[in-house]
Short mmCIF file of C-alpha atoms in Angstrom, two decimals:
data_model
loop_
_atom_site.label_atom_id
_atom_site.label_comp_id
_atom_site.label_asym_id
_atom_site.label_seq_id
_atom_site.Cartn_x
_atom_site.Cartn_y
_atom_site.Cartn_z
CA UNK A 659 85.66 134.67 84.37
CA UNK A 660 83.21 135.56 87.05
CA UNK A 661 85.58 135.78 89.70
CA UNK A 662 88.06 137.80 87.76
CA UNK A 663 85.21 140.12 86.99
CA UNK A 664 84.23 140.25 90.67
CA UNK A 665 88.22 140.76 91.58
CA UNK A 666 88.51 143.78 89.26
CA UNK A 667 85.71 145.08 91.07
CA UNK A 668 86.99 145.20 94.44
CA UNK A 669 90.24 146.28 93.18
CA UNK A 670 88.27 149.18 91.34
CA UNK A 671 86.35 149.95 94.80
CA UNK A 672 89.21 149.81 96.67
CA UNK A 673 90.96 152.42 94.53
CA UNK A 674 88.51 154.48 95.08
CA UNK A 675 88.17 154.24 98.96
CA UNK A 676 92.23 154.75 98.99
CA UNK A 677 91.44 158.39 97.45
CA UNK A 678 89.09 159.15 100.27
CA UNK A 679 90.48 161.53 102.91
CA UNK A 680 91.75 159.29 105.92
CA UNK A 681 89.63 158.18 108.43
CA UNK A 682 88.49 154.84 110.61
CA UNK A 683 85.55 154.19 108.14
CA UNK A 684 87.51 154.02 105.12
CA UNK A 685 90.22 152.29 106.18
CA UNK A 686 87.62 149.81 107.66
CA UNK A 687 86.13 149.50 104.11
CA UNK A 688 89.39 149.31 102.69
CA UNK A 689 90.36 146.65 104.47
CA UNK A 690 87.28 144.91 103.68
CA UNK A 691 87.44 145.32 100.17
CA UNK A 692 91.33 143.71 100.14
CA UNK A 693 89.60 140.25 102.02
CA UNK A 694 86.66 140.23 99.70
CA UNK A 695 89.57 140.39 96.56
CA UNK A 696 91.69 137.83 98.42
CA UNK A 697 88.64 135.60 99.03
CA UNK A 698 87.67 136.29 95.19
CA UNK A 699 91.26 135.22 94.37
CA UNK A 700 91.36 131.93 96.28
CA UNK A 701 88.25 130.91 95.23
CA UNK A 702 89.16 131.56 91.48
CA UNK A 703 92.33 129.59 92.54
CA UNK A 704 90.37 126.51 93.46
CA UNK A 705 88.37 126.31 90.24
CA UNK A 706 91.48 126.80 88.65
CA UNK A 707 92.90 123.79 90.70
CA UNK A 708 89.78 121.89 89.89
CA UNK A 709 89.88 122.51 86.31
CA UNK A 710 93.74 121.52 86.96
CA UNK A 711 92.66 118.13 88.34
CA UNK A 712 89.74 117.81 85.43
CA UNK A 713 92.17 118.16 82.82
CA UNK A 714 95.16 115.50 84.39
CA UNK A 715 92.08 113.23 84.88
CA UNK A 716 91.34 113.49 81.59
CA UNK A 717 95.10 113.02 80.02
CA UNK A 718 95.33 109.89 82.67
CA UNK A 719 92.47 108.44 80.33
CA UNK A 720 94.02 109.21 77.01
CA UNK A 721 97.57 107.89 78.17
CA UNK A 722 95.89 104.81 79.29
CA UNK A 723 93.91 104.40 76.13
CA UNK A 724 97.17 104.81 74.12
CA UNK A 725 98.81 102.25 75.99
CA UNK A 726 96.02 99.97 75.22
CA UNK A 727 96.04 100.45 71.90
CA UNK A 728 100.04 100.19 72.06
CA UNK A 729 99.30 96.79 73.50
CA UNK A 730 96.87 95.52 71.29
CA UNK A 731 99.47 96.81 68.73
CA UNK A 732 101.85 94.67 69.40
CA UNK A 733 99.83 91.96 69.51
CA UNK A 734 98.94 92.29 66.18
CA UNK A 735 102.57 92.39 65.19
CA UNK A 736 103.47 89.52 67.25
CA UNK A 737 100.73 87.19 65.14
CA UNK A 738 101.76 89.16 62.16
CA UNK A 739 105.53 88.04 62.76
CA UNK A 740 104.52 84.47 63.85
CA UNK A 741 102.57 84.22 60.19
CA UNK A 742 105.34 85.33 58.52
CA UNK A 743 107.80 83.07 60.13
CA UNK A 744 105.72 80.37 59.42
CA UNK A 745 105.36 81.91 55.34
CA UNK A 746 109.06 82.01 55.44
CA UNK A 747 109.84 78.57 56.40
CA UNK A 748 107.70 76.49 54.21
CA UNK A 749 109.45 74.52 52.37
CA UNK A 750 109.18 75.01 48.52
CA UNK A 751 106.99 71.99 48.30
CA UNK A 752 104.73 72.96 50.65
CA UNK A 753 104.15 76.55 49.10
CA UNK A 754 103.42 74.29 45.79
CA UNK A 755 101.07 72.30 47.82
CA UNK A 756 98.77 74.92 49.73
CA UNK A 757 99.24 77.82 47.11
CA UNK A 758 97.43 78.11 44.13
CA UNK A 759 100.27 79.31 42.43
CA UNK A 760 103.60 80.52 43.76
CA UNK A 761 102.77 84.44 42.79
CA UNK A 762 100.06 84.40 45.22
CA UNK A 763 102.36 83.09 47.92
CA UNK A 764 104.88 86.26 47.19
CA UNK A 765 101.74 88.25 47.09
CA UNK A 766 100.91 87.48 50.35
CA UNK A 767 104.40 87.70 51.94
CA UNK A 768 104.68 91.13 50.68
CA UNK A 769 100.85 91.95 52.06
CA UNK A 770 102.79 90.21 55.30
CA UNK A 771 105.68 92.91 54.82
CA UNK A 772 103.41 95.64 54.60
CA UNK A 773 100.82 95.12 57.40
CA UNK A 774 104.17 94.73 59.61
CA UNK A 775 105.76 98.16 58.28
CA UNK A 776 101.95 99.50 58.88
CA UNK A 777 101.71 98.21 62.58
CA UNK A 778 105.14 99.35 63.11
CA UNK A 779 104.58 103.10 62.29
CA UNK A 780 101.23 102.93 63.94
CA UNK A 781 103.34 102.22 66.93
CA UNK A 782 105.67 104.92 66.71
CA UNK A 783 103.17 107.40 66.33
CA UNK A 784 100.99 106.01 69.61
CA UNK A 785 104.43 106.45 71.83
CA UNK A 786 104.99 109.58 70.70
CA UNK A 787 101.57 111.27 71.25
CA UNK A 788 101.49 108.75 74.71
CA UNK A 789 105.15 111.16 75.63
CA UNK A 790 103.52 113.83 74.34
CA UNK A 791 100.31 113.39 76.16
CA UNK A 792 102.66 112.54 79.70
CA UNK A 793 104.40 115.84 79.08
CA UNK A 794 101.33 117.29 78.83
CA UNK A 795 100.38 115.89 81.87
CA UNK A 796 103.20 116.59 83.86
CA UNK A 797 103.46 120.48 82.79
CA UNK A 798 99.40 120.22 84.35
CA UNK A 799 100.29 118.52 87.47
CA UNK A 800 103.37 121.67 87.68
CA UNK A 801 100.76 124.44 87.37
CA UNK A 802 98.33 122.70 89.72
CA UNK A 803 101.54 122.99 92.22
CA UNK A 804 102.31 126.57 91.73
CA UNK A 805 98.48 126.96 91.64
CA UNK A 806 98.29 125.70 94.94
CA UNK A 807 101.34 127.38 96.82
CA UNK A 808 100.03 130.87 95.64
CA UNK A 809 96.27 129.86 97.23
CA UNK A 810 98.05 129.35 100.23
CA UNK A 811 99.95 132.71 100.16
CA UNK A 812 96.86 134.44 99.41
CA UNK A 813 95.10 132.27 102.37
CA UNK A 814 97.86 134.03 104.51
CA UNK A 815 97.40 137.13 103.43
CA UNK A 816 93.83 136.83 104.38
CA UNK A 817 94.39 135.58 107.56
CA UNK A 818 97.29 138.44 108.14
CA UNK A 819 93.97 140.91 106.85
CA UNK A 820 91.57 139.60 109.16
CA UNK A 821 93.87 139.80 112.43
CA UNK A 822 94.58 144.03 111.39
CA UNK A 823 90.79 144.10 111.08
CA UNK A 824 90.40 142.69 113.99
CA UNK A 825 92.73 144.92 116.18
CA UNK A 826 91.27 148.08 114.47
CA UNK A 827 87.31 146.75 115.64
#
């Protein structure tokens, strides 16, 4: 916010310079007032860019958090199924056996069912905020690009500045 403050500045005295009546001075300070707005508007560029890199840092982090928790995830489900399996195959003796009675073994299948369904959607709902978050991240990385090309146009320009200030000294 600074530097746009400090940009509409210079543009505002350099406005007024170009109404001055021609002469070597105010060109000279004309000039001078279009490198201290390109110099204004590269260095708001590279905060931009560094705010750029902040923020793809930062949705690196989440993307690898959500693929951690993806993981663990399906960890969970892969006990889960392995449980389940082993639920469904006992033989009816065996649920006789280890069960207390056979309504808590269907109880617990279907608390089985559910935690699976549960894991399931919890999954669905990581990888799709994970592709939304890489979207995210990739529209950032974009920006930071186009952020980039235009400092170096405007580090042109300031170079193209300096060499007319130059030949006029």
């Amino acid at each position: 916010e600074q530097c746009q403050d400090d940009i509409k500045e210079q543009t505002d005295l350099l406005m007024v310079k170009e109404r001055e009546t021609t002469n070597l001075e105010r060109d000279l300070s004309i000039l001078g007032h279009k490198i201290n707005k390109n110099k204004l508007e590269i260095k708001a560029r590279n905060i931009s860019i560094v705010n750029l890199d902040r923020d793809i840092d930062n949705k690196s982090q989440t993307i690898e958090e959500l693929s951690s928790r993806i993981d663990h995830l399906k960890d969970s489900t892969s006990e889960l199924i392995k449980k389940t399996n082993e639920i469904e195959a006992a033989s009816l003796v065996e649920v006789v056996l280890t069960s207390k009675n056979i309504s808590d073994f269907y109880q617990d299948l279907g608390a089985f069912d559910f935690l699976e369904a549960s894991i399931g959607d919890a999954i669905a709902s990581i990888r799709q905020t994970k592709s939304r978050e890489e979207q995210y991240k990739r529209d950032l990385k974009d920006k930071q690009e186009a952020e980039r090309f235009l400092k170096s146009l405007q580090e042109i320009e300031k170079r193209k500045q300096e060499v007319v200030e130059a030949e006029k000294n």
